[in-house]
Amino acid sequence: MKWIICLLFFFTGAFAWNPTPSDIEKQALQTGFDQVSVFQNAARPEYNAYLTAGIIWLPLPSQSALATDWGIHNGFAFRQKMGMWLTDDFDGKGKKGLAFGFGWLGERHGWDNEDFLFFPNRGDFSQINQVHTFVFTIADSSKQALAGGGLQYINAENNMLRWWLLGTYGRLSLFPIFHKGDLQVLNTQLNLQARALQGHRDSWQNYLPDLEYSYFSKDSMKIFISQNIFKQKYYIEGAFWARPSNFAWAAFKFYPDPSRLLLALETTVTQKENDKIYFGGGITLPFLRIAYNHADDYEKFFKSRGIWIFELLLSIGTSGDSFFGLSAPKAASNEISSTPTRKPLPPPNRRE
Amino acid sequence: MKKTFADTMFFAGARRALPLLALLMTSCTHWVIDTTTRIQVRNNTGESIYDFSVISETEQIIVLVPEIIEAGSDSKVREVEWVGKNFNFVIFTSDGTKKNLGIHKLKGGSVLAQIDEDFVLVFK
């Protein structure tokens, strides 16, 4: 056991990365975008609820030491998030008419000189952002339509309160985010891929792409493509900056179960700001994600690279009595979604 | 209801995994790893010095030991939240000139910063 800890110590020490205060400061707006984007995918007209939580745990203070003008400070980068979206039909009994929903996603992330679970130490160089997003939705599943809106509170270098709207009709969905009267983000999503979860039949339309176009400003626009290549289990995904025209990242993803609940294997290639390209990947199990150099962590965890990331992770959506992962095409089969500890009793006349 | 073999294994696994998970989640590494340095400066330079400090790349200064230290004496012990590496230390002589002590690391815990003749800094 001691040897294992020693090996872990030296290997994790060798793979270290140093976030900077500006990386942490810039993360807050990206997280704000991600949270609204999660609601866009999780709150669909036919869906009932979505539950998520995640804690990134880095064991050693040298792994994510903060690089300031004064030097390299030992400490811990962290991210803790939690949230849910519930409709008044959250038990999936199929209420008729309009379904009302309410959701909250909260995240705090940053760097602290001690590790913690609840109360950060807030030392001299600690830097902690908080981002909270609230949503209220009204859905009509017979018309495949959902409308929503909410507030977003970002507490980073400055406090900011933004408001946003959400509209989904069939395979088209879009949300704008405003700060006072200024449009800050406009995200348009065209999920052409046929999803059994949204009542589409299996056909050649399963092989249509999912497209997303994010407008931040005239000089900053992003395009995202997700393409099913085989049986909604193998996907190729890519993100590109339309302006400045540049490649951001590409990924090959394998979900052995199309519900995306049980397992995901991903390899990614990411472009850093200095035009260097690097490769990474990750495994997502129920409740645990292990990744190294993953594109998601570069984007959503302070441009981290070169370290192993362990995340306790939960992400479950429900529709009727079925379960699935975020933006999955199909629900999990009954064997998966029923718990292993409860087996139905046989009918009384067949009991021994 | 009869307990199956799978049920037994599931509960046995959960019973062992949960305390381990709980232990990891408490995030207690700061109980065994120092997150502060208790620092005492010893002046062996032969002249009186003051304000043992760290200087940034942009020449900003943060004073760690704000104190005048006479020749041959020690400063009081100060506890500072500086643990890490690549810190550039400076100190001032009595006429106000800034003396560069070079780049060092601070491992945390108790250290004695001994400044020898010709302003050579040694951590003990």
CSV table of C-alpha atoms in Angstrom, one decimal:
chain,number,residue,atom,x,y,z
A,1,MET,CA,0.0,0.0,0.0
A,2,LYS,CA,2.8,2.4,0.9
A,3,TRP,CA,4.4,1.7,-2.5
A,4,ILE,CA,1.2,2.5,-4.3
A,5,ILE,CA,0.9,5.8,-2.4
A,6,CYS,CA,4.6,6.6,-3.2
A,7,LEU,CA,4.1,5.8,-6.9
A,8,LEU,CA,0.9,7.8,-7.0
A,9,PHE,CA,2.8,10.7,-5.3
A,10,PHE,CA,5.7,10.7,-7.8
A,11,PHE,CA,3.5,10.2,-10.9
A,12,THR,CA,1.0,12.8,-10.0
A,13,GLY,CA,3.9,15.1,-9.0
A,14,ALA,CA,5.4,14.7,-12.5
A,15,PHE,CA,2.1,15.5,-14.1
A,16,ALA,CA,1.4,18.9,-12.7
A,17,TRP,CA,-0.1,22.0,-14.2
A,18,ASN,CA,-0.3,25.6,-12.9
A,19,PRO,CA,-3.5,27.6,-13.4
A,20,THR,CA,-3.1,31.4,-13.4
A,21,PRO,CA,-5.4,33.9,-11.7
A,22,SER,CA,-6.6,35.1,-15.2
A,23,ASP,CA,-7.5,31.5,-16.2
A,24,ILE,CA,-9.8,31.3,-13.1
A,25,GLU,CA,-11.3,34.7,-13.7
A,26,LYS,CA,-12.1,33.9,-17.4
A,27,GLN,CA,-13.7,30.6,-16.4
A,28,ALA,CA,-16.8,32.2,-14.9
A,29,LEU,CA,-18.3,33.3,-18.2
A,30,GLN,CA,-17.6,30.0,-19.8
A,31,THR,CA,-19.3,28.2,-16.9
A,32,GLY,CA,-22.3,30.6,-17.2
A,33,PHE,CA,-22.6,29.6,-20.9
A,34,ASP,CA,-22.3,25.9,-20.0
A,35,GLN,CA,-25.0,26.0,-17.4
A,36,VAL,CA,-27.6,27.5,-19.7
A,37,SER,CA,-26.5,25.0,-22.3
A,38,VAL,CA,-27.1,22.1,-19.9
A,39,PHE,CA,-30.7,23.4,-19.4
A,40,GLN,CA,-31.1,23.6,-23.1
A,41,ASN,CA,-30.3,19.9,-23.4
A,42,ALA,CA,-31.9,18.7,-20.2
A,43,ALA,CA,-35.2,20.6,-20.4
A,44,ARG,CA,-37.0,19.1,-23.4
A,45,PRO,CA,-40.8,19.0,-23.9
A,46,GLU,CA,-41.1,15.3,-23.2
A,47,TYR,CA,-38.6,15.1,-20.3
A,48,ASN,CA,-39.6,15.1,-16.6
A,49,ALA,CA,-36.5,15.8,-14.6
A,50,TYR,CA,-32.7,16.1,-14.6
A,51,LEU,CA,-30.3,15.7,-11.8
A,52,THR,CA,-26.6,16.5,-11.8
A,53,ALA,CA,-23.7,16.8,-9.3
A,54,GLY,CA,-19.9,16.8,-9.7
A,55,ILE,CA,-16.9,17.2,-7.5
A,56,ILE,CA,-13.3,17.3,-9.0
A,57,TRP,CA,-10.8,16.0,-6.5
A,58,LEU,CA,-7.1,16.5,-6.9
A,59,PRO,CA,-5.2,14.8,-4.1
A,60,LEU,CA,-1.9,16.7,-4.0
A,61,PRO,CA,-1.1,20.4,-3.5
A,62,SER,CA,1.6,20.4,-6.1
A,63,GLN,CA,-0.7,19.2,-8.9
A,64,SER,CA,-2.6,22.4,-9.4
A,65,ALA,CA,-0.2,25.0,-7.8
A,66,LEU,CA,-1.2,28.6,-8.7
A,67,ALA,CA,1.2,30.5,-10.9
A,68,THR,CA,1.2,34.2,-9.9
A,69,ASP,CA,3.7,37.0,-10.5
A,70,TRP,CA,5.3,36.1,-7.2
A,71,GLY,CA,5.8,32.5,-7.9
A,72,ILE,CA,4.2,29.1,-7.7
A,73,HIS,CA,1.9,28.6,-4.7
A,74,ASN,CA,0.9,25.1,-3.5
A,75,GLY,CA,-2.8,24.5,-3.3
A,76,PHE,CA,-5.8,23.0,-4.9
A,77,ALA,CA,-7.9,23.9,-8.0
A,78,PHE,CA,-11.4,22.7,-7.5
A,79,ARG,CA,-14.9,22.5,-9.0
A,80,GLN,CA,-18.1,21.6,-7.2
A,81,LYS,CA,-21.4,21.7,-9.0
A,82,MET,CA,-24.9,20.6,-8.4
A,83,GLY,CA,-28.3,21.1,-9.8
A,84,MET,CA,-31.6,19.8,-10.9
A,85,TRP,CA,-34.6,20.5,-13.1
A,86,LEU,CA,-38.0,19.2,-12.0
A,87,THR,CA,-41.4,19.5,-13.7
A,88,ASP,CA,-44.7,19.1,-12.0
A,89,ASP,CA,-44.8,15.7,-13.8
A,90,PHE,CA,-41.5,14.6,-12.3
A,91,ASP,CA,-42.8,11.1,-11.4
A,92,GLY,CA,-43.5,10.5,-15.1
A,93,LYS,CA,-47.2,9.6,-14.6
A,94,GLY,CA,-48.1,11.5,-17.8
A,95,LYS,CA,-49.9,14.5,-16.7
A,96,LYS,CA,-52.1,16.0,-19.4
A,97,GLY,CA,-51.7,19.6,-20.7
A,98,LEU,CA,-49.0,22.0,-19.9
A,99,ALA,CA,-46.0,20.9,-17.7
A,100,PHE,CA,-44.4,23.5,-15.5
A,101,GLY,CA,-40.8,23.1,-14.5
A,102,PHE,CA,-38.2,24.8,-12.3
A,103,GLY,CA,-34.5,24.4,-12.2
A,104,TRP,CA,-31.3,25.5,-10.5
A,105,LEU,CA,-27.7,24.8,-11.4
A,106,GLY,CA,-25.0,26.0,-9.0
A,107,GLU,CA,-21.2,25.8,-9.3
A,108,ARG,CA,-18.3,27.1,-7.4
A,109,HIS,CA,-14.8,26.7,-8.7
A,110,GLY,CA,-11.4,28.3,-8.3
A,111,TRP,CA,-8.3,27.8,-6.3
A,112,ASP,CA,-7.8,27.6,-2.6
A,113,ASN,CA,-4.6,26.9,-0.5
A,114,GLU,CA,-6.3,24.2,1.4
A,115,ASP,CA,-8.5,21.4,0.2
A,116,PHE,CA,-12.1,21.4,1.6
A,117,LEU,CA,-15.5,19.9,1.1
A,118,PHE,CA,-17.8,22.6,2.5
A,119,PHE,CA,-15.9,25.6,3.8
A,120,PRO,CA,-12.9,27.0,1.9
A,121,ASN,CA,-9.9,28.5,3.7
A,122,ARG,CA,-9.9,31.7,1.6
A,123,GLY,CA,-6.2,32.3,2.0
A,124,ASP,CA,-4.2,35.3,0.6
A,125,PHE,CA,-4.1,34.0,-2.9
A,126,SER,CA,-7.4,32.1,-3.0
A,127,GLN,CA,-9.8,32.9,-5.8
A,128,ILE,CA,-13.3,31.4,-5.8
A,129,ASN,CA,-16.0,32.1,-8.4
A,130,GLN,CA,-19.7,31.2,-8.0
A,131,VAL,CA,-22.1,30.8,-10.8
A,132,HIS,CA,-25.8,30.1,-10.3
A,133,THR,CA,-28.5,29.7,-13.0
A,134,PHE,CA,-32.2,29.5,-12.4
A,135,VAL,CA,-34.9,28.6,-15.0
A,136,PHE,CA,-38.6,28.4,-15.2
A,137,THR,CA,-40.1,26.4,-18.0
A,138,ILE,CA,-43.5,25.7,-19.6
A,139,ALA,CA,-43.7,22.7,-21.9
A,140,ASP,CA,-46.4,21.3,-24.1
A,141,SER,CA,-45.3,17.8,-25.1
A,142,SER,CA,-48.1,17.3,-27.6
A,143,LYS,CA,-46.8,20.2,-29.6
A,144,GLN,CA,-43.1,19.4,-28.9
A,145,ALA,CA,-42.7,22.9,-27.6
A,146,LEU,CA,-41.0,24.4,-24.5
A,147,ALA,CA,-40.5,28.0,-23.5
A,148,GLY,CA,-38.5,29.1,-20.5
A,149,GLY,CA,-36.4,31.8,-19.0
A,150,GLY,CA,-34.4,32.7,-16.0
A,151,LEU,CA,-31.7,34.5,-14.2
A,152,GLN,CA,-28.0,33.9,-13.9
A,153,TYR,CA,-25.8,35.2,-11.1
A,154,ILE,CA,-22.1,35.3,-11.7
A,155,ASN,CA,-19.8,36.2,-8.8
A,156,ALA,CA,-16.2,36.3,-10.1
A,157,GLU,CA,-14.0,39.4,-10.3
A,158,ASN,CA,-17.2,41.4,-10.4
A,159,ASN,CA,-20.8,40.5,-9.6
A,160,MET,CA,-23.1,40.2,-12.6
A,161,LEU,CA,-26.8,39.4,-12.9
A,162,ARG,CA,-27.9,38.2,-16.4
A,163,TRP,CA,-31.2,37.1,-17.7
A,164,TRP,CA,-31.9,34.6,-20.4
A,165,LEU,CA,-34.6,33.0,-22.4
A,166,LEU,CA,-35.1,29.5,-23.8
A,167,GLY,CA,-37.2,28.3,-26.7
A,168,THR,CA,-37.5,24.8,-28.0
A,169,TYR,CA,-39.7,23.6,-30.9
A,170,GLY,CA,-39.2,20.1,-32.2
A,171,ARG,CA,-35.5,19.7,-33.2
A,172,LEU,CA,-34.8,23.4,-33.1
A,173,SER,CA,-33.8,25.2,-29.8
A,174,LEU,CA,-32.3,28.5,-29.0
A,175,PHE,CA,-31.4,30.7,-26.1
A,176,PRO,CA,-30.1,34.2,-25.8
A,177,ILE,CA,-28.4,35.6,-22.6
A,178,PHE,CA,-28.7,39.3,-21.8
A,179,HIS,CA,-26.9,41.6,-19.4
A,180,LYS,CA,-29.3,44.5,-18.9
A,181,GLY,CA,-30.2,45.3,-22.5
A,182,ASP,CA,-27.1,43.9,-24.2
A,183,LEU,CA,-27.2,40.5,-26.0
A,184,GLN,CA,-24.1,38.6,-24.7
A,185,VAL,CA,-24.7,35.1,-26.1
A,186,LEU,CA,-27.0,33.7,-28.7
A,187,ASN,CA,-27.0,29.9,-29.0
A,188,THR,CA,-28.8,28.0,-31.7
A,189,GLN,CA,-29.1,24.3,-31.7
A,190,LEU,CA,-30.4,22.1,-34.5
A,191,ASN,CA,-30.6,18.5,-33.4
A,192,LEU,CA,-31.4,16.8,-36.7
A,193,GLN,CA,-30.5,13.4,-35.3
A,194,ALA,CA,-33.6,11.3,-34.7
A,195,ARG,CA,-33.9,10.4,-31.0
A,196,ALA,CA,-36.1,7.6,-29.8
A,197,LEU,CA,-36.4,9.6,-26.5
A,198,GLN,CA,-38.2,12.4,-28.4
A,199,GLY,CA,-40.6,10.0,-30.1
A,200,HIS,CA,-38.7,9.7,-33.4
A,201,ARG,CA,-38.6,6.3,-35.1
A,202,ASP,CA,-35.4,4.5,-35.9
A,203,SER,CA,-34.5,5.4,-39.5
A,204,TRP,CA,-31.8,6.8,-41.6
A,205,GLN,CA,-32.5,10.1,-39.7
A,206,ASN,CA,-30.5,8.6,-36.9
A,207,TYR,CA,-27.5,9.5,-39.0
A,208,LEU,CA,-28.3,13.2,-39.3
A,209,PRO,CA,-25.9,15.5,-37.4
A,210,ASP,CA,-26.5,17.7,-34.4
A,211,LEU,CA,-25.5,21.2,-35.0
A,212,GLU,CA,-24.9,24.1,-32.7
A,213,TYR,CA,-24.0,27.7,-33.4
A,214,SER,CA,-22.9,30.0,-30.6
A,215,TYR,CA,-22.7,33.7,-31.2
A,216,PHE,CA,-20.7,35.7,-28.5
A,217,SER,CA,-19.8,38.8,-30.6
A,218,LYS,CA,-19.0,39.7,-34.2
A,219,ASP,CA,-15.5,38.4,-33.6
A,220,SER,CA,-16.3,35.4,-31.6
A,221,MET,CA,-18.5,32.6,-32.9
A,222,LYS,CA,-18.3,28.9,-32.4
A,223,ILE,CA,-19.8,25.9,-34.3
A,224,PHE,CA,-20.3,22.5,-32.8
A,225,ILE,CA,-21.1,19.3,-34.7
A,226,SER,CA,-21.9,15.9,-33.4
A,227,GLN,CA,-22.2,13.0,-35.9
A,228,ASN,CA,-23.5,9.5,-35.1
A,229,ILE,CA,-21.4,7.1,-37.1
A,230,PHE,CA,-22.7,3.7,-36.0
A,231,LYS,CA,-25.9,2.7,-34.1
A,232,GLN,CA,-25.9,5.9,-31.9
A,233,LYS,CA,-23.0,4.3,-30.0
A,234,TYR,CA,-20.0,5.8,-31.9
A,235,TYR,CA,-19.8,9.5,-32.4
A,236,ILE,CA,-17.4,12.0,-33.9
A,237,GLU,CA,-17.7,15.5,-32.5
A,238,GLY,CA,-15.9,18.7,-33.3
A,239,ALA,CA,-15.9,22.3,-32.2
A,240,PHE,CA,-14.6,25.1,-34.4
A,241,TRP,CA,-14.3,28.8,-34.1
A,242,ALA,CA,-16.0,30.5,-37.0
A,243,ARG,CA,-14.4,33.7,-35.9
A,244,PRO,CA,-11.5,33.8,-35.3
A,245,SER,CA,-11.4,30.9,-37.8
A,246,ASN,CA,-9.7,28.2,-35.9
A,247,PHE,CA,-10.0,24.6,-34.8
A,248,ALA,CA,-10.9,24.2,-31.1
A,249,TRP,CA,-11.2,20.5,-30.4
A,250,ALA,CA,-12.4,17.2,-31.9
A,251,ALA,CA,-13.4,14.0,-30.2
A,252,PHE,CA,-14.2,10.3,-30.9
A,253,LYS,CA,-16.8,9.0,-28.4
A,254,PHE,CA,-18.0,5.5,-27.7
A,255,TYR,CA,-21.1,4.9,-25.6
A,256,PRO,CA,-21.7,1.1,-25.3
A,257,ASP,CA,-25.3,1.9,-24.3
A,258,PRO,CA,-27.0,4.7,-26.3
A,259,SER,CA,-28.5,6.0,-23.1
A,260,ARG,CA,-25.0,7.3,-22.1
A,261,LEU,CA,-25.7,6.3,-18.5
A,262,LEU,CA,-23.3,3.4,-18.0
A,263,LEU,CA,-20.1,4.1,-19.7
A,264,ALA,CA,-18.4,6.5,-22.1
A,265,LEU,CA,-15.0,6.2,-23.6
A,266,GLU,CA,-13.7,9.3,-25.2
A,267,THR,CA,-10.5,10.4,-27.0
A,268,THR,CA,-10.0,14.0,-27.8
A,269,VAL,CA,-7.6,16.3,-29.6
A,270,THR,CA,-7.5,19.9,-28.4
A,271,GLN,CA,-5.8,23.0,-29.7
A,272,LYS,CA,-4.2,25.3,-27.1
A,273,GLU,CA,-3.9,29.0,-27.5
A,274,ASN,CA,-0.3,28.8,-28.7
A,275,ASP,CA,-1.5,26.6,-31.6
A,276,LYS,CA,-0.1,23.5,-30.1
A,277,ILE,CA,-2.2,20.4,-30.4
A,278,TYR,CA,-2.5,17.7,-27.7
A,279,PHE,CA,-4.2,14.4,-27.3
A,280,GLY,CA,-6.2,13.2,-24.3
A,281,GLY,CA,-9.1,11.1,-23.3
A,282,GLY,CA,-11.4,9.9,-20.5
A,283,ILE,CA,-13.6,7.2,-19.1
A,284,THR,CA,-17.0,8.0,-17.6
A,285,LEU,CA,-18.5,5.4,-15.3
A,286,PRO,CA,-21.6,5.9,-13.2
A,287,PHE,CA,-20.6,8.3,-10.5
A,288,LEU,CA,-17.0,8.6,-11.6
A,289,ARG,CA,-15.1,10.2,-14.4
A,290,ILE,CA,-11.4,9.8,-15.0
A,291,ALA,CA,-9.7,11.9,-17.6
A,292,TYR,CA,-6.3,13.1,-18.8
A,293,ASN,CA,-5.8,16.0,-21.1
A,294,HIS,CA,-9.5,16.0,-22.0
A,295,ALA,CA,-10.9,18.8,-24.2
A,296,ASP,CA,-13.8,19.3,-21.7
A,297,ASP,CA,-11.4,19.9,-18.9
A,298,TYR,CA,-9.3,22.4,-21.0
A,299,GLU,CA,-12.5,24.3,-21.7
A,300,LYS,CA,-14.3,23.9,-18.3
A,301,PHE,CA,-11.5,23.5,-15.7
A,302,PHE,CA,-9.1,26.5,-16.1
A,303,LYS,CA,-7.4,25.2,-19.2
A,304,SER,CA,-6.0,22.2,-17.3
A,305,ARG,CA,-3.8,19.8,-19.1
A,306,GLY,CA,-1.2,17.3,-18.1
A,307,ILE,CA,-3.0,16.1,-15.0
A,308,TRP,CA,-5.2,13.2,-14.1
A,309,ILE,CA,-8.7,14.4,-13.2
A,310,PHE,CA,-11.0,12.4,-10.9
A,311,GLU,CA,-14.5,13.6,-10.8
A,312,LEU,CA,-17.3,12.2,-8.7
A,313,LEU,CA,-20.1,12.8,-11.2
A,314,LEU,CA,-23.8,12.3,-11.5
A,315,SER,CA,-26.0,13.2,-14.5
A,316,ILE,CA,-29.4,11.6,-14.9
A,317,GLY,CA,-32.4,12.7,-16.9
A,318,THR,CA,-35.8,11.1,-16.8
A,319,SER,CA,-38.7,10.8,-19.2
A,320,GLY,CA,-41.7,8.8,-18.1
A,321,ASP,CA,-40.3,5.8,-16.3
A,322,SER,CA,-37.0,5.7,-18.3
A,323,PHE,CA,-33.6,7.1,-17.5
A,324,PHE,CA,-30.8,8.5,-19.7
A,325,GLY,CA,-27.7,10.7,-19.7
A,326,LEU,CA,-27.5,14.3,-20.9
A,327,SER,CA,-28.4,14.7,-24.6
A,328,ALA,CA,-28.6,10.9,-25.1
A,329,PRO,CA,-30.6,9.6,-28.0
A,330,LYS,CA,-32.2,6.6,-26.3
A,331,ALA,CA,-33.4,5.7,-22.8
A,332,ALA,CA,-31.7,3.0,-20.8
A,333,SER,CA,-33.2,-0.5,-21.2
A,334,ASN,CA,-35.3,-1.8,-18.3
A,335,GLU,CA,-32.6,-4.1,-17.0
A,336,ILE,CA,-30.4,-1.1,-16.4
A,337,SER,CA,-32.9,1.3,-15.0
A,338,SER,CA,-34.4,-1.2,-12.5
A,339,THR,CA,-32.4,-1.5,-9.3
A,340,PRO,CA,-30.6,-4.8,-8.7
A,341,THR,CA,-31.9,-5.1,-5.1
A,342,ARG,CA,-35.6,-5.2,-5.9
A,343,LYS,CA,-36.9,-8.1,-7.9
A,344,PRO,CA,-40.6,-8.4,-8.4
A,345,LEU,CA,-42.2,-11.3,-6.6
A,346,PRO,CA,-43.7,-14.0,-8.7
A,347,PRO,CA,-47.5,-14.2,-8.7
A,348,PRO,CA,-48.8,-15.9,-5.5
A,349,ASN,CA,-50.0,-19.1,-7.3
A,350,ARG,CA,-46.5,-19.8,-8.5
A,351,ARG,CA,-44.8,-19.4,-5.2
A,352,GLU,CA,-43.3,-22.6,-3.8
B,1,MET,CA,-38.1,-11.8,0.4
B,2,LYS,CA,-35.2,-14.1,0.0
B,3,LYS,CA,-31.8,-12.4,-0.2
B,4,THR,CA,-29.9,-13.4,-3.4
B,5,PHE,CA,-26.2,-13.7,-3.7
B,6,ALA,CA,-26.1,-10.6,-5.8
B,7,ASP,CA,-27.9,-8.6,-3.0
B,8,THR,CA,-25.3,-9.8,-0.5
B,9,MET,CA,-22.4,-8.7,-2.7
B,10,PHE,CA,-24.0,-5.4,-3.4
B,11,PHE,CA,-24.5,-4.5,0.2
B,12,ALA,CA,-21.0,-5.9,1.3
B,13,GLY,CA,-19.4,-3.7,-1.4
B,14,ALA,CA,-21.3,-0.6,-0.4
B,15,ARG,CA,-20.5,-1.1,3.2
B,16,ARG,CA,-16.8,-1.2,2.4
B,17,ALA,CA,-16.8,1.5,-0.2
B,18,LEU,CA,-18.9,4.1,1.6
B,19,PRO,CA,-16.5,4.8,4.5
B,20,LEU,CA,-13.6,4.9,2.1
B,21,LEU,CA,-15.5,7.4,0.0
B,22,ALA,CA,-16.4,9.4,3.0
B,23,LEU,CA,-12.8,9.6,4.1
B,24,LEU,CA,-11.7,10.8,0.7
B,25,MET,CA,-14.5,13.4,0.6
B,26,THR,CA,-13.5,15.0,3.9
B,27,SER,CA,-10.6,16.6,2.0
B,28,CYS,CA,-8.3,16.5,5.0
B,29,THR,CA,-4.9,16.6,3.3
B,30,HIS,CA,-4.2,19.9,5.0
B,31,TRP,CA,-4.1,18.0,8.3
B,32,VAL,CA,-0.9,16.3,7.1
B,33,ILE,CA,0.5,18.9,4.6
B,34,ASP,CA,1.6,22.3,5.7
B,35,THR,CA,-0.3,25.2,4.1
B,36,THR,CA,1.7,27.9,6.0
B,37,THR,CA,5.3,28.6,6.7
B,38,ARG,CA,6.5,29.8,10.1
B,39,ILE,CA,9.5,31.9,9.2
B,40,GLN,CA,12.3,33.4,11.3
B,41,VAL,CA,15.1,35.5,9.8
B,42,ARG,CA,18.6,35.3,11.2
B,43,ASN,CA,20.9,38.3,10.3
B,44,ASN,CA,24.5,37.2,9.8
B,45,THR,CA,25.3,40.0,7.4
B,46,GLY,CA,27.1,42.3,9.9
B,47,GLU,CA,24.8,45.2,9.3
B,48,SER,CA,21.2,45.9,10.3
B,49,ILE,CA,18.5,45.0,7.8
B,50,TYR,CA,14.7,45.3,7.5
B,51,ASP,CA,11.6,44.0,5.7
B,52,PHE,CA,12.3,40.5,4.5
B,53,SER,CA,10.1,40.4,1.4
B,54,VAL,CA,9.1,38.6,-1.8
B,55,ILE,CA,9.3,40.6,-5.1
B,56,SER,CA,7.1,39.8,-8.2
B,57,GLU,CA,8.1,39.9,-11.8
B,58,THR,CA,6.5,43.3,-12.0
B,59,GLU,CA,8.6,44.6,-9.1
B,60,GLN,CA,5.7,44.6,-6.6
B,61,ILE,CA,6.8,43.8,-3.1
B,62,ILE,CA,5.0,41.9,-0.3
B,63,VAL,CA,6.7,42.1,3.1
B,64,LEU,CA,6.8,38.8,4.9
B,65,VAL,CA,8.7,39.9,8.1
B,66,PRO,CA,8.1,43.6,8.6
B,67,GLU,CA,10.8,44.2,11.2
B,68,ILE,CA,14.2,45.7,11.7
B,69,ILE,CA,16.8,43.0,12.5
B,70,GLU,CA,20.0,44.1,14.1
B,71,ALA,CA,23.3,42.5,13.1
B,72,GLY,CA,23.8,39.1,14.6
B,73,SER,CA,20.2,38.8,15.9
B,74,ASP,CA,17.0,36.9,15.0
B,75,SER,CA,13.6,38.2,14.0
B,76,LYS,CA,10.4,37.2,15.6
B,77,VAL,CA,8.6,34.2,14.1
B,78,ARG,CA,6.0,35.1,11.5
B,79,GLU,CA,3.4,32.7,10.1
B,80,VAL,CA,2.8,33.4,6.4
B,81,GLU,CA,0.6,31.7,3.7
B,82,TRP,CA,3.5,31.1,1.4
B,83,VAL,CA,4.2,27.5,0.4
B,84,GLY,CA,5.6,26.8,-3.0
B,85,LYS,CA,8.5,27.6,-5.3
B,86,ASN,CA,10.0,30.2,-7.6
B,87,PHE,CA,9.7,32.9,-4.9
B,88,ASN,CA,12.2,35.8,-5.4
B,89,PHE,CA,13.3,37.1,-2.0
B,90,VAL,CA,14.7,40.6,-1.2
B,91,ILE,CA,15.7,42.5,1.9
B,92,PHE,CA,16.6,46.1,2.6
B,93,THR,CA,19.7,47.5,4.3
B,94,SER,CA,19.6,50.4,6.7
B,95,ASP,CA,20.3,52.9,4.0
B,96,GLY,CA,17.3,51.7,2.0
B,97,THR,CA,19.0,49.7,-0.7
B,98,LYS,CA,17.3,46.6,-1.9
B,99,LYS,CA,19.4,43.4,-1.8
B,100,ASN,CA,18.4,40.5,-4.0
B,101,LEU,CA,18.5,37.2,-2.2
B,102,GLY,CA,17.7,35.0,-5.2
B,103,ILE,CA,14.9,32.5,-6.0
B,104,HIS,CA,14.0,29.9,-3.4
B,105,LYS,CA,11.2,27.5,-2.5
B,106,LEU,CA,9.3,27.3,0.7
B,107,LYS,CA,8.3,23.9,1.8
B,108,GLY,CA,6.1,24.9,4.7
B,109,GLY,CA,6.4,24.2,8.4
B,110,SER,CA,9.1,26.0,10.5
B,111,VAL,CA,12.1,27.4,8.6
B,112,LEU,CA,15.0,29.6,9.6
B,113,ALA,CA,16.0,32.0,6.9
B,114,GLN,CA,19.7,32.7,7.5
B,115,ILE,CA,21.2,35.6,5.6
B,116,ASP,CA,25.0,35.2,5.5
B,117,GLU,CA,27.6,37.7,4.5
B,118,ASP,CA,27.4,39.1,0.9
B,119,PHE,CA,23.6,38.5,1.3
B,120,VAL,CA,23.5,34.8,0.6
B,121,LEU,CA,20.1,33.3,1.8
B,122,VAL,CA,20.1,29.8,3.2
B,123,PHE,CA,16.9,28.1,4.5
B,124,LYS,CA,17.5,25.8,7.5
